[in-house]
Every structure is written in C-alpha cells, then in structure tokens.
Amino acid sequence: MKKKHLLAIAFFVCFTVSAASAQKKFVHPGILFNTADLERIALNAQRPSSPGYGSYKLLSDHPLASSGYKMNGPFRVISRDGEYGNTKSRMEADFSAAYLNMVMWAATHNKAHAERALSILEAYADSLKSIPATNDAPLLVGLEGLKIVNVLELLKYSYKSDSKSKLDKITAMVKNIFLPVAETFYRTPAYTNGNWGPIVTKFYISAAIYLSDGKMYNKAVDFYLHAKDNGTIANYIDGESGQIQESGRDQGHCQLGIGAMATVCEIAWKQGDDLYAALQNRLLKGFEYVANYNLGNNVPFRTWKDITGKYSDWNEISTIGRGRFIPIYQMVYNHYVGRKGMSMPFSKQVIDKMGPEGYDRDQPGFGALLYLGSK
C-alpha cells in the first residue's frame, strides 16, 4: 500500500484544508475494505485452516447474513427513540442484514447476497421519508449510515451492479435524509458523551469517500483530530494513562467509542491517511487501558472535566459491563501489531479470550476474517 500521510502527531498541529486535499483522489472500493481486502476475505472463506475461517463460519451461520432474509420494514419514518422508537430494533436488523449480505457476497461471490443487500436498501429508498430530530438521531445515522454506505461502495465499485437507477435512489436517501442529521450534529456545540462523535464521523467519512467529496472528507478528519467535542482523539483518550472519557460511566460505552474511533482510522488508512498514529498512537493506549481493566486488572483513574462539563462527576472507574467484550479488537490489533510491529499485550489477551470475532450490531465485527492480514 502506498505510503501513509501522517495527519497529526500532536493535537496542536492543524489539519490544513488545501486545494489539493479538497480534490483528493479517492481509492474505490475504499471504505471498510479495499480490493486487496476483498481478495483476502474470499480466500480465507475457502480455507478452513485459515485464521479467518472461524469468523467466516460465524458470519455464514448468522440469520441476518442469509440471502433469504425477510425484512421487518421498510418504514416511512425510522428512529431509535421518541414516537417512532418502535422501529429501532427492526430497522437496525434490516440494515445489518444488508451489510452482512454484502460481506457474504465478498466472501463467496454468490450474487444472491449482493442482490439481497441491494433490494433491502432499495426498499428503504422507496419508502423512507424522514428521521425525526430526536435525541438519538445522530447515533442512528452514524451506526446505520455506515452500513448503508459500505454496501453502496461495494455494489458500485466491486459487484459493479448494473442497476444504476437503484443505486441513485439509495444515494439520494443518504444525501437527503441521513447526511443532514450528521451536518446538524457537527454544527451543534458539544453536548454528548464522546462515543457520539466518532460514531457520526465513521458514517460521514464513509459518505465522503463514496461520494468522492474531498471537502466532506477533510471535515471528518478535522473533527476527529481537532473538534471541541468529547469525541476527538485528544479529548476521548487520556494521553498518559489511556483512560477513556466514559470510563466512569460503563465499559460498554467505552468499547463503543474506541471501536468507532478504530473504524474511522481504518477507513482513513484505506485512503492513504494514518489517523491511527495521531498523538503518538493514542488510540493504542486507549485500547490497552480498556482491555487491561476488563481483563480484571487495576488501572489508574482520575476525574476530569469533559468538554461539555456535564459528565465530570465520575469519581471512580465503572464496573458496569466489566469483562463483557465486543468484537473491536482484531481490527486495531492488526494495525498496530500486524502492520506496525508494535505491542498490544492486553488486547492480544482479549482476542485470545474471545476467540473468533462475530457479529455486533454497532461494529463491523468478524475481525479475523475482515481485517487479520490487511495491509
């Protein structure tokens, strides 16, 4: 892979939006997977002896990955909360099914999976009218939008669907219904815990790549590095200990947040930009802190004033969710250890403890299949 551009070594180094970067030449496919990844995924799925085969079996056996998946929707309005909150779990399953079917196509080249992913998203494009401006709207577009845009990227650039009119409809749904929610989040002064920022950003940077929009891409990167928000690499992870801004809240949200950050970094890596290295590899430090504590060990903790001032009263690390791991570790381990030759001993223990990574509603999941060996 071409030499990576180190965007930030210290927080005070500004990411400059130049004319050249605004006209960035994008790699396609290049969101969660590039062409080399897709070739490796297909190869691993054919080899029971490959390290990724266990994750492949978890994928192929999952009901949401079936080309015969029966939709819950589509719905005219979707929401995680409020009046239409009853659509939450049902629409999440539908969008996950589209994503998992597209990954199954990558693994097997069975057209039925790609066509099922396309038909799910087309149905929503034909029906969906709005995402209400409820509290959780940014989380919805961040979590579900990434799935949608990744499917679009693969349909257009890898599967090479000849259904241009269908892809155009789905693209219009992303641009007209999903992206405005993300733009509103970026414009609003910080008000959330830190997992929200990278969740929105992993969708936004993905949409930028799919749309080949350099200004959007720069905006996403600039947010990750420099925004006055809890969800930046500088504000979410302590530079000395690796403590997470939400460590006093619970361990599930800590993993949700660092998992989203890893996804942002992996996506940027596919485009030749090394966000993983920002602030002396601070993301590595955050992963090791979370892994260490959740393995049952003691870690340092301090109370700090967060950006909003609303989440500054946690005076001890939370035991809520301690020891319950989610499939986020293989991706980041592959980068820092596999690509860079660095050390992540606690994350390695988590990977060994978990076994093959499988499905997670809010993360790419299936790490050994999708990311182990990715260059």
XYZ file of C-alpha atoms in Angstrom:
375
model
C 0.000 0.000 0.000
C 1.254 3.482 -0.735
C 2.997 5.444 1.963
C 0.605 6.838 4.516
C 0.272 10.530 5.197
C 0.631 11.289 8.913
C -2.095 13.837 9.506
C -1.354 14.631 13.121
C 1.430 13.853 15.531
C 0.357 16.407 18.100
C -3.038 17.919 18.671
C -1.849 21.468 18.076
C -0.718 20.621 14.530
C -3.585 21.870 12.395
C -5.064 19.832 9.590
C -4.916 22.264 6.692
C -7.641 22.020 4.084
C -5.768 22.838 0.922
C -6.965 22.941 -2.637
C -5.042 19.749 -3.268
C -6.632 17.877 -0.361
C -10.084 19.142 -1.307
C -9.511 17.468 -4.671
C -8.291 14.239 -3.078
C -8.052 11.235 -5.357
C -10.107 8.550 -3.668
C -9.479 4.819 -3.646
C -12.527 2.740 -4.630
C -13.542 0.427 -3.106
C -12.084 2.060 -0.061
C -14.332 2.290 2.984
C -14.229 -0.772 5.229
C -12.499 -2.837 2.527
C -10.283 -2.259 -0.474
C -9.704 -4.611 -3.395
C -6.870 -6.475 -1.672
C -9.065 -6.977 1.404
C -11.852 -8.432 -0.706
C -9.463 -10.899 -2.323
C -8.116 -11.948 1.085
C -11.623 -12.312 2.554
C -12.707 -14.597 -0.292
C -9.555 -16.686 0.053
C -9.951 -17.092 3.821
C -13.579 -18.126 3.417
C -12.467 -21.017 1.216
C -9.809 -22.321 3.601
C -10.912 -23.977 6.859
C -7.301 -23.792 8.043
C -7.100 -20.009 7.642
C -7.116 -17.803 10.777
C -10.212 -16.015 9.496
C -12.320 -19.098 8.890
C -13.828 -19.154 12.380
C -15.175 -15.642 11.862
C -16.408 -16.645 8.424
C -18.431 -19.505 9.921
C -19.982 -17.128 12.443
C -20.893 -14.858 9.535
C -22.276 -17.540 7.235
C -24.349 -19.084 10.038
C -25.871 -15.763 11.117
C -29.549 -15.361 10.141
C -29.013 -11.728 9.134
C -26.446 -12.883 6.564
C -28.928 -15.102 4.731
C -29.899 -14.166 1.185
C -33.381 -15.302 2.202
C -33.622 -12.734 4.997
C -37.176 -11.404 5.417
C -37.327 -7.679 6.090
C -39.078 -6.051 9.028
C -39.618 -2.861 7.032
C -39.264 -0.752 5.114
C -40.621 2.126 7.186
C -41.573 5.656 6.221
C -40.026 7.030 9.416
C -37.220 5.462 11.456
C -35.982 6.388 14.914
C -34.161 4.982 17.926
C -36.359 6.900 20.362
C -39.477 9.029 20.597
C -42.742 8.445 18.751
C -41.198 6.089 16.200
C -38.813 4.348 18.586
C -40.651 1.088 17.935
C -38.807 0.902 14.600
C -35.382 0.815 16.273
C -34.564 -2.873 16.530
C -36.412 -3.728 13.342
C -34.704 -1.215 11.073
C -31.328 -1.993 12.692
C -31.795 -5.642 11.760
C -32.698 -4.709 8.180
C -29.635 -2.514 7.690
C -27.416 -5.104 9.369
C -28.811 -7.726 7.007
C -27.904 -5.555 4.027
C -24.360 -5.144 5.357
C -23.888 -8.810 6.272
C -25.251 -9.989 2.944
C -22.787 -7.720 1.178
C -19.932 -9.155 3.241
C -21.198 -12.640 2.389
C -21.037 -11.691 -1.282
C -17.427 -10.596 -0.759
C -16.638 -13.928 0.896
C -18.486 -16.228 -1.513
C -19.167 -14.237 -4.721
C -22.720 -15.564 -4.550
C -24.760 -12.940 -6.407
C -27.864 -13.728 -4.344
C -26.283 -11.992 -1.345
C -25.411 -8.821 -3.260
C -28.876 -8.699 -4.779
C -30.479 -9.117 -1.347
C -28.402 -6.268 0.047
C -29.437 -4.117 -2.901
C -33.124 -4.995 -2.576
C -33.207 -4.147 1.146
C -31.711 -0.717 0.592
C -33.845 -0.058 -2.474
C -36.976 -0.804 -0.452
C -35.946 1.778 2.137
C -35.033 4.291 -0.548
C -38.536 3.925 -1.975
C -40.241 4.294 1.416
C -38.187 6.318 3.880
C -39.294 9.928 4.269
C -37.616 11.140 7.442
C -35.501 10.614 10.523
C -37.086 12.760 13.266
C -34.829 15.174 15.139
C -34.929 13.161 18.364
C -32.094 12.879 20.856
C -30.645 9.744 19.260
C -30.919 10.802 15.610
C -27.130 11.334 15.230
C -26.474 7.849 16.599
C -28.946 6.376 14.140
C -27.327 7.963 11.094
C -23.846 7.126 12.340
C -24.489 3.477 13.093
C -26.877 2.602 10.275
C -25.465 5.043 7.733
C -22.078 3.329 7.768
C -23.719 0.017 6.877
C -25.671 1.596 4.033
C -22.748 3.469 2.505
C -20.405 0.490 2.742
C -22.951 -1.606 0.850
C -23.267 1.130 -1.770
C -19.489 1.310 -2.178
C -19.203 -2.416 -2.804
C -22.249 -2.553 -5.065
C -20.883 0.231 -7.233
C -17.173 -0.490 -7.347
C -16.796 -4.242 -6.703
C -20.026 -6.023 -7.535
C -20.480 -3.445 -10.300
C -24.258 -3.559 -10.203
C -25.843 -2.562 -13.491
C -28.838 -1.150 -11.598
C -27.690 2.470 -11.718
C -31.182 3.817 -11.118
C -31.452 1.770 -7.914
C -28.074 2.931 -6.653
C -29.027 6.515 -7.459
C -32.182 6.202 -5.344
C -30.263 4.825 -2.393
C -27.615 7.513 -2.776
C -30.336 10.168 -2.739
C -31.660 8.698 0.531
C -28.208 9.017 2.072
C -27.759 12.584 0.847
C -31.247 13.876 1.605
C -32.177 12.037 4.817
C -29.029 10.782 6.555
C -26.378 13.405 5.833
C -28.384 16.434 7.072
C -28.577 14.853 10.535
C -24.806 14.445 10.621
C -24.288 18.017 9.426
C -26.542 19.276 12.223
C -24.517 17.317 14.782
C -21.287 18.859 13.520
C -22.759 22.371 13.700
C -24.134 21.969 17.226
C -21.903 22.866 20.200
C -20.690 19.786 22.073
C -23.401 18.202 24.205
C -22.783 14.452 24.233
C -20.502 11.811 25.651
C -17.535 11.042 23.454
C -18.755 7.915 21.683
C -21.182 10.026 19.620
C -18.528 11.989 17.742
C -16.679 9.055 16.157
C -19.964 7.239 15.516
C -21.188 10.154 13.411
C -17.747 10.575 11.865
C -17.400 6.973 10.710
C -20.550 7.460 8.655
C -19.586 10.923 7.460
C -16.100 9.957 6.286
C -17.580 6.909 4.551
C -20.142 9.030 2.741
C -17.355 11.413 1.728
C -15.437 8.559 0.140
C -18.462 7.073 -1.602
C -19.388 10.498 -2.984
C -15.726 11.335 -3.726
C -16.180 14.589 -1.822
C -12.849 15.962 -0.624
C -14.340 18.752 1.470
C -16.501 16.304 3.394
C -13.525 14.015 3.910
C -11.417 16.852 5.296
C -14.261 17.892 7.574
C -14.475 14.391 9.043
C -10.727 14.186 9.603
C -10.614 17.652 11.118
C -13.405 16.735 13.545
C -11.591 13.577 14.644
C -8.380 15.498 15.268
C -9.391 18.965 16.379
C -13.088 19.457 17.201
C -14.146 20.953 20.516
C -16.022 17.789 21.385
C -15.636 14.815 23.691
C -15.406 12.572 20.626
C -11.945 13.547 19.381
C -8.784 11.544 19.800
C -7.413 14.240 22.128
C -10.496 14.571 24.318
C -11.730 10.981 24.468
C -8.498 9.236 25.482
C -6.110 10.463 28.176
C -2.587 10.851 26.857
C -0.868 9.491 29.967
C -2.937 6.530 31.115
C -5.215 5.779 28.163
C -8.294 6.336 30.343
C -11.466 6.884 28.323
C -13.744 9.882 28.846
C -16.560 7.393 29.609
C -14.537 5.062 31.863
C -16.542 6.246 34.861
C -19.814 5.600 33.032
C -19.614 1.954 31.937
C -17.389 -0.338 29.926
C -19.829 -0.920 27.075
C -19.810 2.717 26.014
C -16.011 2.860 26.295
C -15.719 -0.019 23.842
C -18.390 1.514 21.615
C -16.380 4.733 21.459
C -12.913 3.327 20.847
C -14.381 0.855 18.365
C -15.875 3.738 16.396
C -12.540 5.567 16.522
C -10.749 2.494 15.192
C -13.250 2.303 12.341
C -12.611 5.946 11.423
C -8.873 5.267 11.432
C -9.190 2.100 9.357
C -11.317 3.885 6.763
C -8.793 6.732 6.526
C -5.998 4.162 6.204
C -7.695 2.740 3.116
C -7.428 6.239 1.652
C -3.734 6.588 2.449
C -4.052 8.627 5.657
C -2.711 7.465 9.015
C -5.071 8.659 11.729
C -4.036 5.683 13.858
C -0.727 7.472 14.531
C -2.326 10.669 15.837
C -0.957 11.896 19.170
C 1.734 9.243 19.380
C -0.637 6.340 18.705
C -3.037 7.393 21.423
C -5.753 5.040 20.198
C -3.475 2.100 21.020
C -3.144 3.427 24.556
C -6.926 3.663 24.898
C -7.454 0.103 23.683
C -4.834 -1.242 26.061
C -6.364 0.630 29.012
C -9.837 -0.746 28.291
C -8.560 -4.263 27.638
C -6.418 -4.260 30.777
C -9.248 -3.186 33.085
C -11.791 -5.525 31.538
C -9.420 -8.452 31.927
C -9.727 -7.879 35.682
C -6.642 -5.785 36.370
C -6.307 -2.487 38.222
C -5.751 0.679 36.191
C -5.252 4.332 37.166
C -8.310 6.569 37.149
C -8.789 10.285 37.558
C -11.814 12.545 37.410
C -11.524 15.095 34.648
C -13.653 17.925 33.338
C -15.093 16.912 29.994
C -15.733 19.341 27.143
C -19.426 19.789 27.963
C -18.986 19.959 31.732
C -21.951 17.592 32.098
C -20.057 14.332 32.532
C -17.374 15.346 35.013
C -18.635 13.841 38.272
C -17.455 10.236 37.886
C -15.031 9.712 40.755
C -14.169 6.068 40.118
C -13.959 3.707 37.194
C -17.214 1.900 36.489
C -17.595 -1.846 36.944
C -20.769 -1.865 34.818
C -20.191 -4.204 31.889
C -16.707 -5.126 33.072
C -15.406 -8.220 31.311
C -18.015 -8.162 28.543
C -16.039 -7.722 25.348
C -17.332 -6.694 21.940
C -15.653 -7.518 18.594
C -13.488 -4.437 18.106
C -10.005 -5.676 18.967
C -8.825 -7.587 15.901
C -9.013 -4.598 13.551
C -6.864 -2.325 15.697
C -4.514 -5.146 16.709
C -3.896 -5.910 13.054
C -2.863 -2.315 12.501
C -0.574 -1.638 15.428
C 0.928 -5.132 15.695
C 0.478 -6.614 12.221
C 1.273 -3.535 10.155
C 3.455 -1.543 12.530
C 5.163 -4.189 14.655
C 4.104 -2.576 17.923
C 2.919 -4.317 21.092
C -0.631 -4.665 22.458
C -0.359 -7.403 25.094
C -3.699 -6.794 26.799
C -5.615 -6.551 23.536
C -3.963 -9.820 22.477
C -5.240 -11.451 25.661
C -8.747 -10.226 24.855
C -8.540 -11.601 21.314
C -7.400 -14.974 22.638
C -10.122 -14.957 25.297
C -12.901 -14.066 22.841
C -11.976 -16.489 20.079
C -13.216 -15.676 16.570
C -14.958 -12.313 16.479
C -18.546 -12.427 15.304
C -21.483 -10.089 14.806
C -22.071 -6.825 16.596
C -24.932 -4.511 15.656
C -22.804 -1.376 16.025
C -19.373 -2.507 14.770
C -18.016 -4.094 11.560
C -17.313 -7.298 13.543
C -15.826 -10.577 12.203
C -12.337 -9.184 12.722
C -10.203 -12.202 11.869
C -11.984 -12.627 8.535
C -12.222 -8.963 7.608
C -9.003 -7.466 9.000
C -6.410 -10.040 10.046
C -3.654 -9.723 7.455
C -4.990 -6.497 5.941
C -2.064 -4.408 4.669
